[in-house]
Coordinates of C-alpha atoms in Angstrom, one line a residue:
Chain A
X29 CA 9.1 -7.3 17.4
X30 CA 11.6 -9.9 17.6
X31 CA 12.6 -11.5 14.5
X32 CA 13.2 -14.9 14.4
X33 CA 13.9 -17.1 11.5
X34 CA 11.0 -19.3 10.6
X35 CA 11.4 -22.3 8.8
X36 CA 8.1 -22.2 7.0
X37 CA 9.0 -18.9 5.9
X38 CA 12.0 -20.5 4.2
X39 CA 10.1 -23.5 3.0
X40 CA 7.3 -21.0 1.1
X41 CA 10.2 -18.7 -0.2
X42 CA 11.6 -22.0 -1.8
X43 CA 8.4 -23.1 -3.4
X44 CA 7.9 -19.7 -4.7
X45 CA 11.7 -19.5 -6.1
X46 CA 10.8 -22.9 -7.6
X47 CA 7.7 -21.7 -9.0
X48 CA 9.6 -18.9 -10.4
X49 CA 12.5 -20.5 -12.2
X50 CA 11.7 -23.7 -13.1
X51 CA 9.8 -22.7 -16.0
X52 CA 12.3 -20.2 -16.8
X53 CA 15.1 -22.7 -16.8
X54 CA 12.6 -25.3 -18.4
X55 CA 12.1 -22.9 -21.3
X56 CA 16.2 -22.2 -21.7
X57 CA 16.9 -26.0 -21.4
X58 CA 14.2 -26.7 -23.9
X59 CA 15.5 -23.9 -26.5
X60 CA 19.0 -25.8 -26.7
X61 CA 17.6 -29.2 -27.1
X62 CA 17.2 -28.5 -30.8
X63 CA 20.4 -30.8 -32.1
X64 CA 19.6 -34.1 -30.6
X65 CA 22.0 -35.4 -27.7
X66 CA 23.6 -32.4 -27.1
X67 CA 23.0 -28.6 -25.9
X68 CA 23.3 -25.9 -28.6
X69 CA 22.3 -22.4 -29.6
X70 CA 21.0 -23.5 -32.8
X71 CA 17.3 -22.6 -32.3
X72 CA 18.4 -18.9 -31.3
X73 CA 20.5 -19.1 -34.7
X74 CA 17.4 -20.2 -36.6
X75 CA 15.5 -17.5 -34.8
X76 CA 18.0 -14.4 -35.4
X77 CA 18.4 -15.6 -39.2
X78 CA 14.8 -15.3 -40.0
X79 CA 13.9 -12.3 -41.8
X80 CA 10.4 -12.3 -40.5
X81 CA 11.5 -12.0 -36.8
X82 CA 13.0 -8.6 -37.4
X83 CA 10.1 -7.3 -39.7
X84 CA 7.9 -8.1 -36.9
X85 CA 10.1 -7.2 -34.0
X86 CA 10.5 -3.7 -35.8
X87 CA 6.6 -3.3 -36.2
X88 CA 6.4 -4.0 -32.1
X89 CA 9.2 -1.1 -31.6
X90 CA 7.3 1.2 -33.7
X91 CA 4.0 0.4 -32.1
X92 CA 5.5 0.6 -28.6
X93 CA 7.2 4.1 -29.4
X94 CA 4.0 5.3 -31.0
X95 CA 1.9 4.3 -28.0
X96 CA 4.5 5.8 -25.7
X97 CA 4.3 9.1 -27.2
X98 CA 0.8 9.3 -27.4
X99 CA 0.3 8.1 -23.9
X100 CA 2.6 10.7 -22.4
X101 CA 0.8 13.5 -24.6
X102 CA -2.3 12.5 -23.2
X103 CA -1.6 11.5 -19.6
X104 CA 1.1 13.9 -18.3
X105 CA -0.6 17.3 -19.0
X106 CA -3.9 15.6 -17.8
X107 CA -2.5 14.3 -14.9
X108 CA -0.7 17.4 -14.4
X109 CA -3.9 19.7 -14.9
X110 CA -5.7 17.3 -12.3
X111 CA -3.5 18.2 -9.7
X112 CA -3.2 21.9 -10.5
X113 CA -6.7 22.8 -11.6
X114 CA -9.0 20.3 -11.5
X115 CA -8.9 18.3 -8.3
X116 CA -12.5 17.9 -8.5
X117 CA -12.2 15.8 -11.7
X118 CA -9.7 13.4 -10.0
X119 CA -12.0 10.6 -9.0
X120 CA -13.4 10.8 -13.0
X121 CA -9.8 10.8 -14.4
X122 CA -8.8 7.6 -11.8
X123 CA -12.0 6.0 -13.3
X124 CA -11.1 6.3 -16.6
X125 CA -7.5 5.1 -16.0
X126 CA -9.0 1.9 -14.4
X127 CA -11.3 1.1 -17.1
X128 CA -9.1 -1.1 -18.9
X129 CA -9.3 -3.6 -16.0
X130 CA -13.3 -3.4 -16.6
X131 CA -13.0 -3.8 -20.5
X132 CA -10.9 -6.6 -21.2
X133 CA -8.4 -6.1 -24.3
X134 CA -10.6 -9.1 -26.1
X135 CA -13.9 -7.1 -25.4
X136 CA -12.2 -3.6 -26.1
X137 CA -10.8 -4.8 -29.6
X138 CA -14.3 -6.7 -30.2
X139 CA -16.1 -3.5 -29.8
X140 CA -13.6 -1.3 -31.7
X141 CA -13.6 -3.6 -34.9
X142 CA -17.2 -3.5 -35.0
X143 CA -17.5 0.5 -34.4
X144 CA -14.7 1.4 -36.6
X145 CA -15.0 -1.2 -39.0
X146 CA -18.1 0.2 -40.4
X147 CA -17.8 3.6 -39.3
X148 CA -20.2 5.9 -37.7
X149 CA -23.0 6.9 -39.9
X150 CA -23.4 10.6 -39.7
X151 CA -26.0 12.3 -42.4
X152 CA -26.0 8.9 -44.4
X153 CA -22.1 9.4 -44.5
X154 CA -19.6 6.8 -42.8
X155 CA -17.0 8.9 -40.8
X156 CA -14.5 7.3 -38.8
X157 CA -13.7 4.0 -40.9
X158 CA -10.6 3.5 -38.8
X159 CA -9.7 -0.2 -39.5
X160 CA -7.7 0.2 -42.5
X161 CA -5.4 2.3 -40.2
X162 CA -3.5 1.1 -37.3
X163 CA -5.2 3.8 -35.4
X164 CA -7.8 1.4 -33.6
X165 CA -4.1 -0.7 -32.5
X166 CA -2.4 2.2 -31.4
X167 CA -5.4 3.6 -29.6
X168 CA -5.9 0.4 -27.9
X169 CA -2.6 0.3 -26.6
X170 CA -2.5 3.5 -25.2
X171 CA -5.7 2.7 -23.3
X172 CA -3.9 -0.5 -21.8
X173 CA -1.2 1.9 -21.0
X174 CA -3.6 4.3 -18.9
X175 CA -3.5 2.4 -15.5
X176 CA 0.6 1.9 -15.5
X177 CA 1.2 5.5 -16.8
X178 CA -1.3 7.6 -14.8
X179 CA -0.8 5.6 -11.6
X180 CA 3.3 6.4 -12.2
X181 CA 2.7 10.2 -13.1
X182 CA 0.2 10.6 -10.7
X183 CA 2.6 9.0 -7.8
X184 CA 5.4 11.3 -9.0
X185 CA 3.1 14.5 -8.9
X186 CA 1.7 13.8 -5.3
X187 CA 5.2 13.3 -4.0
X188 CA 5.6 17.0 -4.9
X189 CA 3.4 20.2 -4.4
X190 CA 2.2 21.2 -7.7
X191 CA 0.2 24.1 -6.9
X192 CA 2.8 25.8 -4.9
X193 CA 5.6 24.9 -7.4
X194 CA 3.4 26.1 -10.3
X195 CA 2.4 29.4 -8.5
X196 CA 5.9 30.1 -7.3
X197 CA 7.1 29.8 -10.8
X198 CA 4.3 31.9 -12.3
X199 CA 4.9 34.8 -9.8
X200 CA 8.4 34.7 -10.5
X201 CA 7.5 35.2 -14.1
X202 CA 8.2 32.2 -16.0
X203 CA 6.0 31.2 -18.8
X204 CA 4.4 27.9 -19.1
X205 CA 7.0 26.6 -21.2
X206 CA 9.7 27.0 -18.7
X207 CA 7.4 25.7 -15.9
X208 CA 6.8 22.4 -17.8
X209 CA 10.2 21.9 -18.8
X210 CA 12.3 23.3 -16.1
X211 CA 9.7 22.8 -12.8
X212 CA 7.3 19.9 -13.4
X213 CA 9.2 17.8 -15.9
X214 CA 12.6 17.1 -13.6
X215 CA 10.6 16.2 -10.7
X216 CA 8.7 13.8 -12.8
X217 CA 11.4 12.1 -14.6
X218 CA 11.4 8.8 -12.7
X219 CA 7.6 8.5 -12.6
X220 CA 7.8 9.1 -16.4
X221 CA 10.5 6.6 -17.4
X222 CA 8.7 4.1 -15.1
X223 CA 5.3 4.7 -17.2
X224 CA 7.5 4.3 -20.2
X225 CA 9.4 1.2 -19.4
X226 CA 6.2 -0.7 -18.6
X227 CA 4.3 0.4 -21.6
X228 CA 7.1 -0.9 -23.4
X229 CA 7.4 -4.4 -21.9
X230 CA 3.6 -4.7 -22.2
X231 CA 3.5 -3.8 -25.9
X232 CA 6.3 -5.5 -27.3
X233 CA 4.7 -8.7 -26.0
X234 CA 1.2 -7.7 -26.7
X235 CA -0.7 -10.4 -28.6
X236 CA -4.6 -10.0 -28.3
X237 CA -4.6 -6.4 -30.4
X238 CA -2.3 -7.2 -32.9
X239 CA -3.7 -10.7 -33.7
X240 CA -7.4 -9.7 -33.6
X241 CA -6.6 -6.4 -35.6
X242 CA -4.3 -8.4 -38.0
X243 CA -1.3 -6.1 -37.6
X244 CA 2.4 -7.6 -37.6
X245 CA 3.7 -7.6 -34.2
X246 CA 6.2 -9.8 -32.2
X247 CA 3.4 -11.3 -30.2
X248 CA 1.7 -12.8 -33.1
X249 CA 4.8 -13.9 -34.7
X250 CA 5.9 -15.9 -31.5
X251 CA 2.3 -17.5 -31.7
X252 CA 2.8 -18.3 -35.6
X253 CA 6.4 -19.7 -34.9
X254 CA 5.0 -21.8 -32.0
X255 CA 2.4 -23.6 -34.3
X256 CA 5.0 -24.7 -36.8
X257 CA 8.2 -25.1 -35.0
X258 CA 9.6 -27.1 -31.8
X259 CA 12.5 -25.3 -30.3
X260 CA 12.6 -21.7 -31.9
X261 CA 9.5 -20.8 -29.9
X262 CA 11.0 -21.3 -26.8
X263 CA 14.1 -19.3 -27.7
X264 CA 11.7 -16.4 -28.6
X265 CA 10.2 -17.0 -25.0
X266 CA 13.5 -16.4 -23.7
X267 CA 14.3 -13.2 -25.8
X268 CA 10.6 -11.9 -24.5
X269 CA 11.6 -12.7 -21.0
X270 CA 14.8 -10.8 -21.1
X271 CA 13.1 -7.8 -22.5
X272 CA 10.7 -7.8 -19.7
X273 CA 13.2 -8.0 -17.1
X274 CA 15.2 -5.6 -18.7
X275 CA 12.4 -3.0 -18.6
X276 CA 11.4 -4.1 -15.3
X277 CA 15.0 -3.9 -13.9
X278 CA 15.4 -0.4 -15.7
X279 CA 12.2 0.9 -14.1
X280 CA 13.8 -0.6 -10.5
X281 CA 16.9 1.0 -11.5
X282 CA 16.0 4.4 -12.3
X283 CA 13.6 4.7 -9.1
X284 CA 16.0 3.5 -6.8
X285 CA 14.7 5.3 -3.4
X286 CA 11.4 6.6 -4.6
X287 CA 9.0 5.5 -2.7
X288 CA 5.2 4.5 -3.6
X289 CA 6.2 3.3 -7.1
X290 CA 4.1 0.2 -7.4
X291 CA 3.3 -1.4 -10.6
X292 CA 0.3 -3.9 -11.6
X293 CA 0.2 -6.7 -14.1
X294 CA 0.2 -6.2 -17.9
X295 CA -2.0 -8.0 -20.5
X296 CA -2.4 -11.6 -20.4
Chain B
X22 CA 10.9 11.7 -5.1
X23 CA 10.0 13.4 -1.9
X24 CA 12.3 16.1 -2.3
X25 CA 12.7 18.3 -5.3
X26 CA 15.8 17.5 -6.9
X27 CA 16.5 20.2 -9.2
X28 CA 15.3 23.9 -7.9
X29 CA 13.0 25.8 -10.3
X30 CA 15.3 27.5 -12.5
X31 CA 13.7 30.8 -14.1
X32 CA 14.6 32.3 -17.1
X33 CA 16.8 35.4 -16.6
X34 CA 15.9 37.0 -19.7
X35 CA 14.8 40.4 -18.7
X36 CA 12.7 40.5 -22.0
X37 CA 10.3 38.1 -21.0
X38 CA 6.9 39.6 -19.7
X39 CA 5.8 39.2 -16.3
X40 CA 2.9 36.8 -16.5
X41 CA -0.2 37.3 -13.9
X42 CA -0.9 34.9 -11.7
X43 CA -4.4 33.4 -12.6
X44 CA -6.5 32.7 -9.9
X45 CA -6.9 29.6 -8.5
X46 CA -10.5 29.8 -8.0
X47 CA -12.5 27.3 -10.3
X48 CA -13.7 27.9 -13.4
X49 CA -15.9 26.2 -16.0
X50 CA -13.1 26.7 -18.4
X51 CA -10.9 24.4 -16.7
X52 CA -12.6 21.3 -18.1
X53 CA -11.1 22.5 -21.6
X54 CA -7.9 20.9 -20.1
X55 CA -9.2 17.8 -19.8
X56 CA -10.5 17.6 -23.1
X57 CA -8.2 15.8 -25.1
X58 CA -7.9 13.0 -22.9
X59 CA -11.9 12.9 -22.2
X60 CA -12.4 12.9 -26.1
X61 CA -9.8 9.8 -26.4
X62 CA -11.3 8.0 -23.9
X63 CA -14.7 8.7 -25.1
X64 CA -13.9 7.7 -28.6
X65 CA -11.6 4.5 -27.5
X66 CA -13.0 3.2 -24.6
X67 CA -16.8 4.4 -24.1
X68 CA -17.9 4.3 -27.6
X69 CA -16.5 0.7 -28.0
X70 CA -18.1 -0.4 -25.0
X71 CA -21.5 1.4 -26.1
X72 CA -21.5 -0.4 -29.1
X73 CA -21.4 -3.6 -27.7
X74 CA -24.4 -2.8 -25.5
X75 CA -26.4 -1.1 -28.0
X76 CA -25.6 -4.6 -30.6
X77 CA -26.5 -6.6 -27.8
X78 CA -29.8 -6.0 -27.9
X79 CA -30.1 -6.0 -31.9
X80 CA -31.1 -8.5 -34.1
X81 CA -29.5 -9.5 -37.3
X82 CA -31.6 -7.0 -39.1
X83 CA -31.1 -4.2 -36.4
X84 CA -34.2 -4.5 -34.8
X85 CA -34.6 -4.6 -30.7
X86 CA -34.3 -8.0 -29.3
X87 CA -33.6 -9.7 -25.9
X88 CA -32.9 -13.2 -27.7
X89 CA -29.2 -12.6 -27.5
X90 CA -29.0 -12.3 -24.0
X91 CA -31.4 -14.8 -23.4
X92 CA -29.1 -17.3 -25.6
X93 CA -26.3 -16.5 -23.6
X94 CA -28.2 -17.4 -20.4
X95 CA -29.7 -20.6 -21.7
X96 CA -27.4 -22.5 -24.2
X97 CA -24.9 -24.7 -22.8
X98 CA -22.2 -23.8 -25.0
X99 CA -22.2 -20.3 -23.8
X100 CA -23.0 -21.5 -20.2
X101 CA -20.0 -23.7 -20.5
X102 CA -17.6 -21.0 -21.6
X103 CA -18.6 -18.6 -18.8
X104 CA -18.3 -22.0 -16.3
X105 CA -14.9 -22.4 -17.9
X106 CA -13.8 -18.7 -17.3
X107 CA -15.4 -18.5 -14.2
X108 CA -13.9 -21.4 -12.5
X109 CA -10.4 -20.7 -13.7
X110 CA -10.6 -17.0 -12.6
X111 CA -12.0 -18.6 -9.1
X112 CA -9.4 -21.2 -8.7
X113 CA -6.6 -19.1 -9.6
X114 CA -7.5 -16.2 -7.8
X115 CA -8.2 -18.3 -4.4
X116 CA -4.7 -20.0 -5.4
X117 CA -2.9 -17.0 -6.1
X118 CA -4.0 -15.0 -3.3
X119 CA -3.5 -17.9 -0.6
X120 CA 0.0 -18.6 -1.9
X121 CA 0.8 -14.7 -2.7
X122 CA 0.1 -14.1 0.6
X123 CA 1.9 -16.8 2.4
X124 CA 5.0 -15.8 0.4
X125 CA 4.6 -12.0 1.2
X126 CA 4.2 -12.7 4.7
X127 CA 7.5 -15.0 4.5
X128 CA 9.5 -12.1 3.1
X129 CA 7.9 -9.2 5.4
X130 CA 7.6 -11.1 8.7
X131 CA 9.2 -14.4 8.4
X132 CA 12.9 -13.2 9.4
X133 CA 14.3 -13.7 5.9
X134 CA 17.3 -11.9 4.8
X135 CA 16.4 -8.2 3.5
X136 CA 18.2 -8.8 0.2
X137 CA 15.8 -11.8 -0.4
X138 CA 12.7 -9.6 0.0
X139 CA 13.9 -7.1 -2.6
X140 CA 14.9 -10.0 -4.9
X141 CA 11.3 -11.5 -4.5
X142 CA 9.7 -7.8 -4.7
X143 CA 11.7 -7.4 -8.1
X144 CA 11.2 -10.7 -9.5
X145 CA 7.2 -10.3 -8.5
X146 CA 7.2 -7.3 -11.0
X147 CA 8.9 -9.2 -13.4
X148 CA 6.8 -12.3 -13.3
X149 CA 3.3 -10.2 -12.6
X150 CA 4.1 -8.7 -16.3
X151 CA 5.3 -11.9 -18.1
X152 CA 2.5 -13.5 -19.6
X153 CA 0.8 -13.9 -23.0
X154 CA 2.5 -16.4 -25.6
X155 CA 6.0 -16.2 -24.0
X156 CA 4.7 -17.6 -20.6
X157 CA 2.6 -20.3 -22.6
X158 CA 5.5 -21.5 -24.3
X159 CA 7.5 -21.9 -21.1
X160 CA 4.9 -24.1 -19.5
X161 CA 4.9 -26.3 -22.9
X162 CA 8.5 -26.5 -22.2
X163 CA 8.1 -27.4 -18.1
X164 CA 5.6 -29.9 -18.4
X165 CA 4.2 -30.6 -22.0
X166 CA 4.8 -34.0 -24.0
X167 CA 8.3 -33.7 -24.2
X168 CA 8.8 -31.1 -21.1
X169 CA 11.6 -31.0 -18.4
X170 CA 9.6 -31.6 -15.3
X171 CA 7.4 -34.5 -17.4
X172 CA 10.9 -36.0 -18.4
X173 CA 12.3 -35.9 -14.6
X174 CA 9.0 -37.4 -13.4
X175 CA 9.4 -40.3 -16.1
X176 CA 13.0 -40.6 -15.3
X177 CA 12.7 -40.9 -11.5
X178 CA 9.4 -42.4 -10.9
X179 CA 9.2 -44.3 -14.1
X180 CA 5.5 -42.8 -14.8
X181 CA 4.9 -40.9 -18.3
X182 CA 2.2 -38.6 -16.6
X183 CA 0.9 -38.0 -20.4
X184 CA 0.3 -41.6 -20.9
X185 CA -1.7 -42.1 -17.9
X186 CA -4.5 -39.9 -19.2
X187 CA -2.7 -36.9 -17.3
X188 CA -3.0 -33.5 -19.8
X189 CA -2.2 -30.1 -18.9
X190 CA -4.3 -28.8 -21.9
X191 CA -7.6 -28.7 -19.4
X192 CA -8.5 -26.2 -16.8
X193 CA -6.3 -27.2 -14.3
X194 CA -3.4 -27.3 -16.4
X195 CA -4.3 -23.9 -17.3
X196 CA -4.5 -22.8 -14.0
X197 CA -1.0 -23.7 -12.9
X198 CA 0.2 -21.5 -16.1
X199 CA -2.1 -18.6 -14.9
X200 CA -0.9 -18.7 -11.2
X201 CA 2.3 -17.9 -12.8
X202 CA 1.4 -14.2 -13.0
X203 CA -1.3 -14.3 -10.1
X204 CA 0.4 -14.8 -7.1
X205 CA 3.4 -12.4 -7.9
X206 CA 0.6 -9.6 -8.4
X207 CA -0.5 -10.8 -4.9
X208 CA 3.0 -10.6 -3.4
X209 CA 3.6 -6.9 -4.9
X210 CA 0.1 -5.7 -3.2
X211 CA 0.5 -7.6 0.1
X212 CA 4.2 -7.1 0.9
X213 CA 3.4 -3.3 1.5
X214 CA 0.1 -3.8 3.1
X215 CA 1.8 -6.3 5.9
X216 CA 4.5 -3.4 6.0
X217 CA 1.6 -1.1 7.4
X218 CA 1.0 -3.5 10.0
X219 CA 2.3 -0.9 12.9
X220 CA 4.3 -2.6 15.6
X221 CA 2.3 -1.0 18.3
X222 CA -0.8 -2.9 17.3
X223 CA 1.3 -5.9 17.8
X224 CA 2.6 -4.6 21.2
X225 CA -0.8 -3.4 22.5
X226 CA -1.9 -7.1 21.8
X227 CA 1.0 -8.6 23.7
X228 CA 0.5 -6.2 26.7
X229 CA -2.9 -6.9 27.1
X230 CA -2.0 -10.6 27.2
X231 CA -3.1 -11.5 23.9
X232 CA -1.1 -14.8 22.0
X233 CA 0.3 -14.6 18.4
X234 CA -2.8 -16.6 17.3
X235 CA -5.4 -13.8 19.1
X236 CA -3.1 -11.2 17.5
X237 CA -3.8 -12.6 14.0
X238 CA -7.4 -13.1 14.8
X239 CA -8.6 -10.1 16.1
X240 CA -6.3 -7.7 15.0
X241 CA -4.0 -8.0 12.1
X242 CA -6.7 -10.3 9.8
X243 CA -9.7 -7.7 10.2
X244 CA -7.2 -5.1 9.1
X245 CA -5.9 -6.7 6.2
X246 CA -9.1 -8.6 5.4
X247 CA -10.1 -5.8 2.8
X248 CA -6.9 -5.4 1.1
X249 CA -6.5 -9.4 1.0
X250 CA -10.4 -9.6 -0.3
X251 CA -10.0 -6.7 -2.8
X252 CA -6.5 -8.2 -4.3
X253 CA -8.4 -11.3 -4.6
X254 CA -11.0 -9.6 -6.7
X255 CA -8.4 -7.8 -8.7
X256 CA -6.9 -11.5 -9.5
X257 CA -10.1 -12.8 -10.4
X258 CA -10.8 -10.0 -13.1
X259 CA -7.0 -10.4 -14.3
X260 CA -7.7 -14.2 -15.1
X261 CA -11.2 -13.5 -16.3
X262 CA -10.1 -11.0 -18.9
X263 CA -7.1 -12.9 -20.0
X264 CA -6.9 -14.3 -23.7
X265 CA -3.3 -14.5 -25.3
X266 CA -1.9 -17.2 -22.7
X267 CA -4.9 -19.2 -23.2
X268 CA -5.0 -19.2 -26.8
X269 CA -1.5 -19.9 -27.2
X270 CA -1.5 -22.6 -24.3
X271 CA -4.4 -24.6 -25.6
X272 CA -5.5 -23.3 -28.9
X273 CA -9.1 -23.7 -28.8
X274 CA -9.0 -26.7 -26.3
X275 CA -10.5 -24.9 -23.5
X276 CA -13.5 -22.6 -24.4
X277 CA -13.0 -19.6 -22.2
X278 CA -15.5 -16.6 -23.1
X279 CA -12.4 -14.3 -24.4
X280 CA -11.6 -17.5 -26.7
X281 CA -15.0 -17.8 -28.3
X282 CA -15.3 -13.8 -28.5
X283 CA -11.9 -14.2 -30.4
X284 CA -13.1 -16.6 -32.5
X285 CA -16.2 -14.8 -33.5
X286 CA -14.3 -11.7 -34.0
X287 CA -11.8 -13.6 -36.6
X288 CA -14.7 -15.7 -38.4
X289 CA -18.3 -15.0 -37.1
X290 CA -18.4 -18.6 -35.8
X291 CA -21.7 -18.1 -34.1
X292 CA -23.1 -16.8 -37.3
X293 CA -24.6 -14.0 -35.3
X294 CA -22.9 -10.7 -34.7
X295 CA -25.4 -10.4 -32.0
X296 CA -24.5 -13.0 -29.6
X297 CA -20.8 -11.9 -29.8
X298 CA -21.8 -8.5 -28.4
X299 CA -23.9 -10.5 -25.6
X300 CA -20.9 -12.5 -24.6
X301 CA -18.6 -9.4 -24.5
X302 CA -21.3 -7.4 -22.4
X303 CA -21.8 -10.4 -20.1
X304 CA -17.9 -10.1 -19.5
X305 CA -18.2 -6.2 -19.1
X306 CA -21.0 -6.7 -16.2
X307 CA -18.9 -9.5 -14.5
X308 CA -15.6 -7.2 -14.7
X309 CA -18.1 -4.1 -13.5
X310 CA -18.9 -6.2 -10.4
X311 CA -15.5 -6.9 -9.7
X312 CA -14.2 -3.4 -9.9
X313 CA -16.7 -2.3 -7.9
X314 CA -16.1 -4.7 -5.2
X315 CA -12.4 -3.8 -5.6
X316 CA -13.2 -0.2 -5.2
X317 CA -15.5 -0.8 -2.1
X318 CA -12.7 -3.1 -0.2
X319 CA -10.1 -0.5 -1.0
X320 CA -12.3 2.1 0.5
X321 CA -12.4 0.1 3.7
X322 CA -8.6 -0.8 3.9
X323 CA -7.9 2.8 3.2
X324 CA -9.3 3.6 6.7
X325 CA -6.4 1.3 8.6
X326 CA -3.4 0.5 6.3
X327 CA -2.2 4.2 5.3

């Protein structure tokens, strides 16, 4: 097929680039307008001198690290097990990991707070009253991370022959720990890191769960500042954008040359 | 990723006992390996969804009733909320699909330099994940009352669009915001699909005397159609479930279903927990239909695009 330069292709590309960059440029420009008549970084100074910023940012960091750990512990062994022993459960597991698309965050948090707020009645006792703890929050984030984490790890496992590798290792006398740490894990490093960075990007800016379950986090903090101040919110938006950009950039960087890595959109 | 990067190393310790290779025959005990995952999914995904289902059919004293569902289907406020959510999802899914497809076509087949393609795909990855509160702030800075573009239009054309009755805090304004994460998702999915169109198909069509128009009409579009439609459905669901962006952008100016559910959760604004559950159930039903449509389309497209 002859490749000829198409003027329409350029026009559409330019429109796309403008759509991408105009809001980013506007946000940056807006964030510098705090002092009338000249551009300064005053809004950033204000944002970074607010102790609340660090508190909420710290909480979000904690939530994202906990989410990543639990998500990895659940998804990696499950995906491995599906590939090694439970091929017949593949459709079921894939279906479950896609559930966050069927049950939107706001619906899930609604169901959770109703269910775990009152607890389950069992023999006249309330068990599983979880709302005073951050368990529903973390669990919600883990559920949100399933599609990305599972997809990434599954893609990684597809690229290697799990069955042959595991059986070869077993017949050479390797124990399970050796198999996981020396055989499977090194082959999944890129896949796992993609899932980790994407989960990080999603949880760091997440608003719905944290806000509706009333936990401090960067997302609700941004929203609060947005209703109080004029220029600082845009400074925070720039910070948030850099976080997302950094995470996706790292995914592309660790995944250089790895085919089939594909990410889908996060929580809106 | 396709090659094993580090060869499997085996512990050389002789003290380690050789392990018998377990048979790969299926055994019911294998399900145990999935237990933690299934338990987690049951507790934090199915149980909350099931509770929404059950509570939708309960009145204030816990008796079975259909009145909640009836209220959702008849009362104007609820119908308007669904109408707003459905129209914004439809507008941004259609718009995002068309523009995203054109953009993917431009970088894959439009003869643009390869570096631009990589750049666009990376940026699409970022943009499709850049949503929620900061996205709302970005568009307020762009086309809000003091926004940059608003200012430009005023300086260049001498028109204050906001004084002319224009507002971005309606469905169309929010649609422009949603488009920011909608069309990049289309680009991300369509670019590989366009790559999957084989050169042989185009050549076969040309050898048979087909024009470029006929190639697209009879070969390329029928092959791409399932993934095109499937992704459009995905975009639809993507917009339908969105909460944070709408909340931060317009507060409660636009009563989307998600906004109403969130308000109900924060302060029982409907004065009836059953109604909130029924609203949420309606969302689950619509999203389930979307997902089924998407999976069906994927199954069809898997026949051709590998």
